Amino acid sequence: MNEQTESLSEKLLQRAAPGRVDFEDMVVVPVFAVIVALILGAVAMLATNVDLATIGRSYVALVVGSVGSVNAISETLTAATPLVLASLGMAVGFRAGLFNIGAEGQLLIGGMAAVIVGFSFAGMPTYVHLPLALIAGAVAGGLYAGIAGWLRAATGAHEVISTIMLNLMSYRLVDYILRLPVVQREGRADPISRSVLDSAELPRLLEWIDPNLRLHSGLFVMLVAVFLVYWLLFKTTFGFEFRASGANPEAARYAGMRSGLIIVIVMVFAGAMAGLAGANQTLGVLGRATPGFSAGIGFDAIAVALLGRSHPVGVLMAGLLFGALEAGGRQMQVDAGVSIDLIAIIQALIIVFIAAPLLVRKIFPWGFQKETRAGKE
Amino acid sequence: MEVELRNITKRFGEVVANDDVNLTIRAGEVLGLLGENGAGKSTLMNVLSGLYTADEGEILINGKPVDFKGPGDSISAGIGMVHQHFMLIPVFTVAENVILGVEPTGKIDYLDLKKARLQVREINQKYGLEVDPDELIENLPVGIQQRVEIIKVLFRSADVIIFDEPTAVLTPQEVTEFFEIVKSLRDTGKAIVFITHKLHEILDISDRISVLRRGQIVGEGDPQTTTQTELAEMMVGRPVSFNVDKEPYAPADVLLDIEDLTVLRENDDVAVDGINLKVHSGEIVGVAGVQGNGQSSLIEALTGLTRVAGGTVKFNGQNITHASTRARHRMGIAHIPEDRQRMGMIADFSIAENMVLDTYYDDRFSKHRVINWPKAYKNSARVAADYDVRMTSVHDAAGNLSGGNQQKMVVARELSRETMFLIAAQPTRGLDVGSIEYIHSRIINARDEGDGVLFVSSELDEIMALSDRVVVMFEGRIVAEFDATTHPLDKNTIGLAMAGAVA
Ligand SMILES: Nc1ncnc2c1ncn2[C@@H]1O[C@H](COP(=O)(O)OP(=O)(O)OP(=O)(O)O)[C@@H](O)[C@H]1O
Ligand SMILES: [Mg+2]
């Protein structure tokens, strides 16, 4: 190679500063989306005859309840942890072009498995018992999702349909398991499991401040998972294959990647993350399993993954936001007597605006550089 | 109608894609637009069709300045563009595609398809297009799909029609028909802009020629007096040789041995019908034939992308009939696929990621499934510089490359690997003459170093220039074989064989 190409190739290695458009997409659009959603939320309250003072009070409560005190922050983080975990799996799925609706079911199955391991094995030391319970959750969730992955790869059955059906099956499956004599709490007729042993509980982090603070060490599991997923997606050959088959399946096939195998691996991974989210709930917050302990986290996770643009860091941010909305929403209900459904409305509005960046650009033209973009040729 | 582009400048970050360009487009005239890959042709036309906004300069229609805020404005001003990659919905009919976005409606927004069909028929008749309005797009060959794009533009009553590399995907027969259509459009007073890399085409059809280089207009040509050599030199800035030098033919062992290969299409039609072919090390075999005679299926079977229905394929003595695509890659078979955007690259990925799209797993770039990105970046930059892929950084999205540079990226990736065998389909599709010269020399280099090469091209000139041997495929069979090393190839004879005239 001659000198000219040598110096040219040096130049090509330089990375351009992140463009204005990227910045707008990643930061400006979400910020505006949240603002618009809050304003429209206020309009919705007005429409239901809530007076202005109450609206003001409820938004103050939203802030105070989410970040206004140690307890508020603890609640926000506690709510965010399972959301982030489950939507990390979701994000990997989206990147690979798979729309996994089944996090709710995978979360239930995973949480259930974690509980069973958690109340069995009395006398085991924590450093064995807790990891074992967490792993059980991940494995169970992964296998459960793997069914949908295998169906897709082997028969072409679309994962949206099969994961919805697996969700429905998981509800009944959990009901059934909860009534098994080995699982059901002694002396109870209702479906409720035995309690997780101390040795399998995720230790609380802030008990030294106040024993009522619920934040637990699942937070670290979640942070490690964020890093791990980032590494998986962008540094490993697995991640490269996932992203390639999501972005252009035909080109991935021509490059020799095996789509069937990738589908199964991705689904198992997504399920494992959801299962971990379930274990996080049962081992860290609830201490036992009851019907419907998933509380819709698996569905909120879809929104979080979309909001975070299927990027691990974005998912972390979006999960924190949703956690804050949930914690603050509870406070709102207490302080201002506003229905918690309002929070659902605001969450939905945020999603709508994030999903429609052009709409946000139309509403706030001054926030964006003028640029007409187009596809190549 | 007269359209004038005045002092147009368009930048993408640091890249100046159009630099102070002046251009006039007149009614009843075909303007040929010529230029290297990445010279800024598509960008300029996207400015004219309202997809991009120019950073500087103005557009005048009949002397009056206009301001296009989007494609809608440009369409209503009478400007229509046929993009290189068609924008049709495969599961819709021709008529439905044509009216998309401007649907004629009756009472209470009732979609008046009947009227649409009628209008499509009228346009058909006026310009001799012969397209059935009720046929589904997915059932139509590329040439006819292109006509649908033309009807779309005419339906929106365009007076200026821009064609961005329309002939790159057409067979020679279709090109002839396409030129008839262009002529009839011109004769009815439309203004035509025609972009191509094929010099003989531009001399054939244009009334005027403008040449772009690195974003600037560097010359004009009169098709009556200019020659291909002059045009090429104007474009590239240096003389281009159209002949390639080869070492003497010295084939060694058989590398690829195809016996009785039969491949079926999805609907169980026979695509490849019992083909026998041997390709030696140090030999280039060109597969000629009209598109759709089984060449694509043959290549898919050889690269492990399609199941083989019968027969065997041996590579280097090993039976690979049912080996996976990845296994064949590993054995040193490189593949340049025929449709770069669909099969060869991922537009949203960076150029560096695309450069390792099928090598990311090997020892050079990853260990224990962890990719060594710094090394991959360095390699991409080196290969890109080596193959003159014009870009600013390997971290840019591949989709932002100009069409020809996308092709060069794919070719560079495949040719820069350690290979023993190259399978290429339309390797120079969309490339300018300078790049074609370069890619040809690299392919010949590979052959001189002992690689076997099997390539498919719809360009007879390319087949003649490169091949040591030529086989002609017709209806799934090899109907003729020519040895370029013993007798000089004759274009007419090959052409006749392609039409199925030889027994
Ligand atoms: N959306 C974009 N973002 C960044 N750079 C771009 C974009 N579109 C084009 N470019 C750059 O502008 C230059 C001109 O590209 P353009 O597509 O106009 O070339 P072209 O003349 O059509 O070439 P080809 O013959 O290869 O199609 C190229 O360097 C290309 O990389
Ligand atoms: Mg172009």
PDB file of N, CA and C in Angstrom, chain A residues 1 5 8-16 231 234-238 240-241 243-245 247-248 250-257 370-377, chain B residues 42 51 53 83-85 300 305 325-326 329 335 341-343 345-346 349 353 357-358 360 366 369-371 373 377-378 381-382 385 391-395 399 401 403:
ATOM      1  N   MET A   1       0.858  -1.195   0.000  1.00  0.00           N
ATOM      2  CA  MET A   1       0.000   0.000   0.000  1.00  0.00           C
ATOM      3  C   MET A   1       0.888   1.236   0.000  1.00  0.00           C
ATOM      4  N   THR A   5      -2.610   6.150   0.162  1.00  0.00           N
ATOM      5  CA  THR A   5      -3.731   5.416   0.748  1.00  0.00           C
ATOM      6  C   THR A   5      -3.549   5.280   2.248  1.00  0.00           C
ATOM      7  N   LEU A   8      -4.779   8.400   3.772  1.00  0.00           N
ATOM      8  CA  LEU A   8      -6.233   8.449   3.607  1.00  0.00           C
ATOM      9  C   LEU A   8      -6.905   7.528   4.609  1.00  0.00           C
ATOM     10  N   SER A   9      -6.352   6.336   4.772  1.00  0.00           N
ATOM     11  CA  SER A   9      -7.008   5.392   5.665  1.00  0.00           C
ATOM     12  C   SER A   9      -6.934   5.874   7.114  1.00  0.00           C
ATOM     13  N   GLU A  10      -5.849   6.620   7.438  1.00  0.00           N
ATOM     14  CA  GLU A  10      -5.794   7.246   8.767  1.00  0.00           C
ATOM     15  C   GLU A  10      -6.979   8.184   8.961  1.00  0.00           C
ATOM     16  N   LYS A  11      -7.228   8.956   7.911  1.00  0.00           N
ATOM     17  CA  LYS A  11      -8.279   9.978   7.995  1.00  0.00           C
ATOM     18  C   LYS A  11      -9.657   9.325   8.156  1.00  0.00           C
ATOM     19  N   LEU A  12      -9.841   8.208   7.473  1.00  0.00           N
ATOM     20  CA  LEU A  12     -11.150   7.567   7.495  1.00  0.00           C
ATOM     21  C   LEU A  12     -11.495   7.029   8.878  1.00  0.00           C
ATOM     22  N   LEU A  13     -10.468   6.861   9.706  1.00  0.00           N
ATOM     23  CA  LEU A  13     -10.713   6.294  11.030  1.00  0.00           C
ATOM     24  C   LEU A  13     -11.337   7.301  11.981  1.00  0.00           C
ATOM     25  N   GLN A  14     -11.213   8.568  11.607  1.00  0.00           N
ATOM     26  CA  GLN A  14     -11.748   9.585  12.515  1.00  0.00           C
ATOM     27  C   GLN A  14     -13.257   9.502  12.582  1.00  0.00           C
ATOM     28  N   ARG A  15     -13.736   9.815  13.766  1.00  0.00           N
ATOM     29  CA  ARG A  15     -15.166   9.722  14.003  1.00  0.00           C
ATOM     30  C   ARG A  15     -15.727  11.140  14.005  1.00  0.00           C
ATOM     31  N   ALA A  16     -16.770  11.350  13.241  1.00  0.00           N
ATOM     32  CA  ALA A  16     -17.381  12.676  13.240  1.00  0.00           C
ATOM     33  C   ALA A  16     -18.078  12.906  14.576  1.00  0.00           C
ATOM     34  N   TRP A 231     -22.683  -4.605  26.311  1.00  0.00           N
ATOM     35  CA  TRP A 231     -21.508  -5.345  25.841  1.00  0.00           C
ATOM     36  C   TRP A 231     -21.924  -6.430  24.844  1.00  0.00           C
ATOM     37  N   PHE A 234     -23.087  -4.783  21.404  1.00  0.00           N
ATOM     38  CA  PHE A 234     -22.172  -4.003  20.575  1.00  0.00           C
ATOM     39  C   PHE A 234     -20.747  -4.524  20.522  1.00  0.00           C
ATOM     40  N   LYS A 235     -20.401  -5.475  21.376  1.00  0.00           N
ATOM     41  CA  LYS A 235     -19.018  -5.936  21.376  1.00  0.00           C
ATOM     42  C   LYS A 235     -18.861  -7.401  20.994  1.00  0.00           C
ATOM     43  N   THR A 236     -19.916  -8.171  21.007  1.00  0.00           N
ATOM     44  CA  THR A 236     -19.753  -9.590  20.747  1.00  0.00           C
ATOM     45  C   THR A 236     -20.328  -9.979  19.383  1.00  0.00           C
ATOM     46  N   THR A 237     -19.909 -11.127  18.913  1.00  0.00           N
ATOM     47  CA  THR A 237     -20.433 -11.602  17.640  1.00  0.00           C
ATOM     48  C   THR A 237     -21.917 -11.943  17.744  1.00  0.00           C
ATOM     49  N   PHE A 238     -22.355 -12.392  18.936  1.00  0.00           N
ATOM     50  CA  PHE A 238     -23.788 -12.640  19.115  1.00  0.00           C
ATOM     51  C   PHE A 238     -24.577 -11.369  18.810  1.00  0.00           C
ATOM     52  N   PHE A 240     -23.736  -8.734  17.217  1.00  0.00           N
ATOM     53  CA  PHE A 240     -23.623  -8.344  15.818  1.00  0.00           C
ATOM     54  C   PHE A 240     -24.628  -9.114  14.977  1.00  0.00           C
ATOM     55  N   GLU A 241     -24.730 -10.404  15.259  1.00  0.00           N
ATOM     56  CA  GLU A 241     -25.681 -11.229  14.507  1.00  0.00           C
ATOM     57  C   GLU A 241     -27.126 -10.812  14.817  1.00  0.00           C
ATOM     58  N   ARG A 243     -28.222  -7.875  15.751  1.00  0.00           N
ATOM     59  CA  ARG A 243     -28.544  -6.588  15.130  1.00  0.00           C
ATOM     60  C   ARG A 243     -28.649  -6.712  13.622  1.00  0.00           C
ATOM     61  N   ALA A 244     -27.769  -7.522  13.043  1.00  0.00           N
ATOM     62  CA  ALA A 244     -27.807  -7.692  11.594  1.00  0.00           C
ATOM     63  C   ALA A 244     -29.110  -8.346  11.161  1.00  0.00           C
ATOM     64  N   SER A 245     -29.518  -9.395  11.878  1.00  0.00           N
ATOM     65  CA  SER A 245     -30.750 -10.055  11.415  1.00  0.00           C
ATOM     66  C   SER A 245     -31.969  -9.195  11.671  1.00  0.00           C
ATOM     67  N   ALA A 247     -31.872  -5.788  11.357  1.00  0.00           N
ATOM     68  CA  ALA A 247     -31.835  -4.644  10.442  1.00  0.00           C
ATOM     69  C   ALA A 247     -32.026  -5.056   8.991  1.00  0.00           C
ATOM     70  N   ASN A 248     -31.524  -6.192   8.611  1.00  0.00           N
ATOM     71  CA  ASN A 248     -31.703  -6.670   7.234  1.00  0.00           C
ATOM     72  C   ASN A 248     -31.538  -8.188   7.203  1.00  0.00           C
ATOM     73  N   GLU A 250     -32.282 -10.462   5.176  1.00  0.00           N
ATOM     74  CA  GLU A 250     -31.808 -11.049   3.922  1.00  0.00           C
ATOM     75  C   GLU A 250     -30.281 -10.936   3.843  1.00  0.00           C
ATOM     76  N   ALA A 251     -29.766  -9.753   4.151  1.00  0.00           N
ATOM     77  CA  ALA A 251     -28.310  -9.567   4.110  1.00  0.00           C
ATOM     78  C   ALA A 251     -27.635 -10.448   5.159  1.00  0.00           C
ATOM     79  N   ALA A 252     -28.277 -10.625   6.303  1.00  0.00           N
ATOM     80  CA  ALA A 252     -27.708 -11.477   7.347  1.00  0.00           C
ATOM     81  C   ALA A 252     -27.603 -12.912   6.845  1.00  0.00           C
ATOM     82  N   ARG A 253     -28.624 -13.362   6.138  1.00  0.00           N
ATOM     83  CA  ARG A 253     -28.609 -14.723   5.598  1.00  0.00           C
ATOM     84  C   ARG A 253     -27.497 -14.860   4.560  1.00  0.00           C
ATOM     85  N   TYR A 254     -27.362 -13.867   3.712  1.00  0.00           N
ATOM     86  CA  TYR A 254     -26.303 -13.909   2.702  1.00  0.00           C
ATOM     87  C   TYR A 254     -24.932 -13.915   3.352  1.00  0.00           C
ATOM     88  N   ALA A 255     -24.824 -13.301   4.544  1.00  0.00           N
ATOM     89  CA  ALA A 255     -23.538 -13.272   5.235  1.00  0.00           C
ATOM     90  C   ALA A 255     -23.294 -14.558   6.006  1.00  0.00           C
ATOM     91  N   GLY A 256     -24.211 -15.503   5.884  1.00  0.00           N
ATOM     92  CA  GLY A 256     -24.003 -16.808   6.488  1.00  0.00           C
ATOM     93  C   GLY A 256     -24.502 -16.935   7.917  1.00  0.00           C
ATOM     94  N   MET A 257     -25.291 -15.972   8.372  1.00  0.00           N
ATOM     95  CA  MET A 257     -25.835 -16.085   9.735  1.00  0.00           C
ATOM     96  C   MET A 257     -27.062 -16.998   9.695  1.00  0.00           C
ATOM     97  N   LYS A 370     -33.707  22.844  10.924  1.00  0.00           N
ATOM     98  CA  LYS A 370     -34.497  22.502   9.753  1.00  0.00           C
ATOM     99  C   LYS A 370     -33.690  21.532   8.889  1.00  0.00           C
ATOM    100  N   GLU A 371     -34.263  20.417   8.598  1.00  0.00           N
ATOM    101  CA  GLU A 371     -33.542  19.414   7.809  1.00  0.00           C
ATOM    102  C   GLU A 371     -34.554  18.468   7.196  1.00  0.00           C
ATOM    103  N   THR A 372     -34.561  18.405   5.887  1.00  0.00           N
ATOM    104  CA  THR A 372     -35.399  17.392   5.264  1.00  0.00           C
ATOM    105  C   THR A 372     -34.504  16.206   4.993  1.00  0.00           C
ATOM    106  N   ARG A 373     -34.908  15.113   5.486  1.00  0.00           N
ATOM    107  CA  ARG A 373     -34.097  13.914   5.301  1.00  0.00           C
ATOM    108  C   ARG A 373     -34.788  12.985   4.332  1.00  0.00           C
ATOM    109  N   ALA A 374     -33.975  12.194   3.679  1.00  0.00           N
ATOM    110  CA  ALA A 374     -34.580  11.268   2.730  1.00  0.00           C
ATOM    111  C   ALA A 374     -33.756  10.010   2.655  1.00  0.00           C
ATOM    112  N   GLY A 375     -34.360   8.959   2.213  1.00  0.00           N
ATOM    113  CA  GLY A 375     -33.643   7.708   2.023  1.00  0.00           C
ATOM    114  C   GLY A 375     -32.707   7.846   0.836  1.00  0.00           C
ATOM    115  N   LYS A 376     -31.756   6.917   0.735  1.00  0.00           N
ATOM    116  CA  LYS A 376     -30.833   6.973  -0.389  1.00  0.00           C
ATOM    117  C   LYS A 376     -31.520   6.507  -1.649  1.00  0.00           C
ATOM    118  N   GLU A 377     -31.287   7.216  -2.698  1.00  0.00           N
ATOM    119  CA  GLU A 377     -31.724   6.870  -4.050  1.00  0.00           C
ATOM    120  C   GLU A 377     -33.130   6.314  -4.071  1.00  0.00           C
TER     121      GLU A 377
ATOM    122  N   SER B  42     -27.075  12.125  -7.766  1.00  0.00           N
ATOM    123  CA  SER B  42     -28.344  11.825  -7.082  1.00  0.00           C
ATOM    124  C   SER B  42     -28.717  12.958  -6.141  1.00  0.00           C
ATOM    125  N   LEU B  51     -36.534  16.535  -2.159  1.00  0.00           N
ATOM    126  CA  LEU B  51     -36.205  15.663  -1.031  1.00  0.00           C
ATOM    127  C   LEU B  51     -35.173  16.322  -0.115  1.00  0.00           C
ATOM    128  N   THR B  53     -33.107  20.094   0.813  1.00  0.00           N
ATOM    129  CA  THR B  53     -33.112  21.534   0.623  1.00  0.00           C
ATOM    130  C   THR B  53     -31.670  21.968   0.393  1.00  0.00           C
ATOM    131  N   HIS B  83     -36.707   6.938  -9.068  1.00  0.00           N
ATOM    132  CA  HIS B  83     -35.514   6.618  -8.301  1.00  0.00           C
ATOM    133  C   HIS B  83     -34.934   5.296  -8.759  1.00  0.00           C
ATOM    134  N   GLN B  84     -33.635   5.133  -8.462  1.00  0.00           N
ATOM    135  CA  GLN B  84     -32.991   3.905  -8.891  1.00  0.00           C
ATOM    136  C   GLN B  84     -33.611   2.696  -8.203  1.00  0.00           C
ATOM    137  N   HIS B  85     -33.883   2.855  -6.900  1.00  0.00           N
ATOM    138  CA  HIS B  85     -34.549   1.774  -6.194  1.00  0.00           C
ATOM    139  C   HIS B  85     -36.036   2.103  -6.160  1.00  0.00           C
ATOM    140  N   GLU B 300     -27.272 -18.986  -6.074  1.00  0.00           N
ATOM    141  CA  GLU B 300     -27.775 -19.268  -4.729  1.00  0.00           C
ATOM    142  C   GLU B 300     -27.457 -20.698  -4.314  1.00  0.00           C
ATOM    143  N   LEU B 305     -27.367 -20.878  -0.368  1.00  0.00           N
ATOM    144  CA  LEU B 305     -28.533 -20.108   0.058  1.00  0.00           C
ATOM    145  C   LEU B 305     -29.835 -20.775  -0.351  1.00  0.00           C
ATOM    146  N   THR B 325     -23.937 -21.878   4.147  1.00  0.00           N
ATOM    147  CA  THR B 325     -23.320 -20.679   3.577  1.00  0.00           C
ATOM    148  C   THR B 325     -22.029 -20.342   4.319  1.00  0.00           C
ATOM    149  N   ARG B 326     -22.099 -20.395   5.654  1.00  0.00           N
ATOM    150  CA  ARG B 326     -20.940 -20.061   6.456  1.00  0.00           C
ATOM    151  C   ARG B 326     -19.780 -21.018   6.184  1.00  0.00           C
ATOM    152  N   HIS B 329     -18.128 -20.002   3.050  1.00  0.00           N
ATOM    153  CA  HIS B 329     -17.312 -18.811   3.295  1.00  0.00           C
ATOM    154  C   HIS B 329     -15.959 -19.204   3.857  1.00  0.00           C
ATOM    155  N   HIS B 335     -18.483 -14.083  -2.237  1.00  0.00           N
ATOM    156  CA  HIS B 335     -19.704 -13.919  -3.011  1.00  0.00           C
ATOM    157  C   HIS B 335     -20.092 -12.445  -3.081  1.00  0.00           C
ATOM    158  N   GLN B 341     -28.214  -3.600  -2.038  1.00  0.00           N
ATOM    159  CA  GLN B 341     -28.963  -3.051  -0.904  1.00  0.00           C
ATOM    160  C   GLN B 341     -29.768  -4.106  -0.171  1.00  0.00           C
ATOM    161  N   ARG B 342     -30.247  -5.098  -0.912  1.00  0.00           N
ATOM    162  CA  ARG B 342     -31.083  -6.107  -0.284  1.00  0.00           C
ATOM    163  C   ARG B 342     -30.251  -7.226   0.331  1.00  0.00           C
ATOM    164  N   MET B 343     -29.186  -7.632  -0.363  1.00  0.00           N
ATOM    165  CA  MET B 343     -28.466  -8.830   0.065  1.00  0.00           C
ATOM    166  C   MET B 343     -27.048  -8.564   0.555  1.00  0.00           C
ATOM    167  N   MET B 345     -25.592  -5.617   1.994  1.00  0.00           N
ATOM    168  CA  MET B 345     -25.193  -4.651   3.012  1.00  0.00           C
ATOM    169  C   MET B 345     -26.369  -4.301   3.907  1.00  0.00           C
ATOM    170  N   ILE B 346     -26.048  -3.624   5.004  1.00  0.00           N
ATOM    171  CA  ILE B 346     -27.086  -3.169   5.917  1.00  0.00           C
ATOM    172  C   ILE B 346     -26.980  -1.654   6.001  1.00  0.00           C
ATOM    173  N   PHE B 349     -26.227   0.163   9.269  1.00  0.00           N
ATOM    174  CA  PHE B 349     -24.964  -0.133   9.939  1.00  0.00           C
ATOM    175  C   PHE B 349     -23.871   0.799   9.407  1.00  0.00           C
ATOM    176  N   GLU B 353     -18.887  -1.713  10.075  1.00  0.00           N
ATOM    177  CA  GLU B 353     -19.653  -2.921  10.386  1.00  0.00           C
ATOM    178  C   GLU B 353     -19.982  -3.699   9.112  1.00  0.00           C
ATOM    179  N   LEU B 357     -19.180  -7.715   7.615  1.00  0.00           N
ATOM    180  CA  LEU B 357     -20.486  -8.361   7.719  1.00  0.00           C
ATOM    181  C   LEU B 357     -20.399  -9.886   7.603  1.00  0.00           C
ATOM    182  N   ASP B 358     -19.466 -10.386   6.813  1.00  0.00           N
ATOM    183  CA  ASP B 358     -19.360 -11.839   6.721  1.00  0.00           C
ATOM    184  C   ASP B 358     -17.977 -12.351   7.131  1.00  0.00           C
ATOM    185  N   TYR B 360     -16.740 -11.112  10.436  1.00  0.00           N
ATOM    186  CA  TYR B 360     -16.625 -10.693  11.834  1.00  0.00           C
ATOM    187  C   TYR B 360     -16.243 -11.854  12.757  1.00  0.00           C
ATOM    188  N   SER B 366     -12.228 -11.466  15.683  1.00  0.00           N
ATOM    189  CA  SER B 366     -12.820 -11.760  16.980  1.00  0.00           C
ATOM    190  C   SER B 366     -12.155 -12.954  17.645  1.00  0.00           C
ATOM    191  N   ARG B 369     -15.643 -14.980  20.609  1.00  0.00           N
ATOM    192  CA  ARG B 369     -16.902 -14.304  20.325  1.00  0.00           C
ATOM    193  C   ARG B 369     -16.934 -12.838  20.734  1.00  0.00           C
ATOM    194  N   VAL B 370     -15.770 -12.276  21.049  1.00  0.00           N
ATOM    195  CA  VAL B 370     -15.719 -10.836  21.295  1.00  0.00           C
ATOM    196  C   VAL B 370     -15.029 -10.183  20.101  1.00  0.00           C
ATOM    197  N   ILE B 371     -15.691  -9.198  19.533  1.00  0.00           N
ATOM    198  CA  ILE B 371     -15.162  -8.585  18.317  1.00  0.00           C
ATOM    199  C   ILE B 371     -14.126  -7.526  18.677  1.00  0.00           C
ATOM    200  N   TRP B 373     -13.073  -4.469  17.722  1.00  0.00           N
ATOM    201  CA  TRP B 373     -13.517  -3.390  16.827  1.00  0.00           C
ATOM    202  C   TRP B 373     -12.395  -2.491  16.344  1.00  0.00           C
ATOM    203  N   TYR B 377     -12.028  -1.595  12.517  1.00  0.00           N
ATOM    204  CA  TYR B 377     -12.047  -0.229  11.979  1.00  0.00           C
ATOM    205  C   TYR B 377     -10.837   0.008  11.092  1.00  0.00           C
ATOM    206  N   LYS B 378      -9.657  -0.373  11.625  1.00  0.00           N
ATOM    207  CA  LYS B 378      -8.412  -0.141  10.871  1.00  0.00           C
ATOM    208  C   LYS B 378      -8.477  -0.849   9.534  1.00  0.00           C
ATOM    209  N   ALA B 381     -10.854   0.878   7.095  1.00  0.00           N
ATOM    210  CA  ALA B 381     -10.292   2.115   6.548  1.00  0.00           C
ATOM    211  C   ALA B 381      -9.261   1.790   5.476  1.00  0.00           C
ATOM    212  N   ARG B 382      -8.452   0.767   5.742  1.00  0.00           N
ATOM    213  CA  ARG B 382      -7.421   0.408   4.782  1.00  0.00           C
ATOM    214  C   ARG B 382      -8.053  -0.093   3.479  1.00  0.00           C
ATOM    215  N   ALA B 385      -9.753   2.741   1.552  1.00  0.00           N
ATOM    216  CA  ALA B 385      -8.797   3.605   0.869  1.00  0.00           C
ATOM    217  C   ALA B 385      -8.227   2.890  -0.355  1.00  0.00           C
ATOM    218  N   MET B 391     -15.800   8.267   0.951  1.00  0.00           N
ATOM    219  CA  MET B 391     -16.582   8.542   2.154  1.00  0.00           C
ATOM    220  C   MET B 391     -15.733   9.400   3.073  1.00  0.00           C
ATOM    221  N   THR B 392     -16.331   9.829   4.212  1.00  0.00           N
ATOM    222  CA  THR B 392     -15.555  10.660   5.127  1.00  0.00           C
ATOM    223  C   THR B 392     -15.030   9.868   6.311  1.00  0.00           C
ATOM    224  N   SER B 393     -15.793   8.870   6.757  1.00  0.00           N
ATOM    225  CA  SER B 393     -15.357   8.117   7.926  1.00  0.00           C
ATOM    226  C   SER B 393     -15.969   6.730   7.893  1.00  0.00           C
ATOM    227  N   VAL B 394     -15.229   5.755   8.401  1.00  0.00           N
ATOM    228  CA  VAL B 394     -15.767   4.391   8.405  1.00  0.00           C
ATOM    229  C   VAL B 394     -16.906   4.242   9.411  1.00  0.00           C
ATOM    230  N   HIS B 395     -17.122   5.274  10.223  1.00  0.00           N
ATOM    231  CA  HIS B 395     -18.190   5.184  11.213  1.00  0.00           C
ATOM    232  C   HIS B 395     -19.516   5.711  10.668  1.00  0.00           C
ATOM    233  N   GLY B 399     -25.663   3.529   4.384  1.00  0.00           N
ATOM    234  CA  GLY B 399     -26.747   4.024   3.548  1.00  0.00           C
ATOM    235  C   GLY B 399     -26.506   5.423   3.023  1.00  0.00           C
ATOM    236  N   LEU B 401     -23.696   6.396   1.728  1.00  0.00           N
ATOM    237  CA  LEU B 401     -22.789   6.349   0.585  1.00  0.00           C
ATOM    238  C   LEU B 401     -23.595   6.499  -0.693  1.00  0.00           C
ATOM    239  N   GLY B 403     -24.732   5.433  -4.437  1.00  0.00           N
ATOM    240  CA  GLY B 403     -25.050   4.083  -4.892  1.00  0.00           C
ATOM    241  C   GLY B 403     -23.830   3.297  -5.333  1.00  0.00           C
TER     242      GLY B 403
END
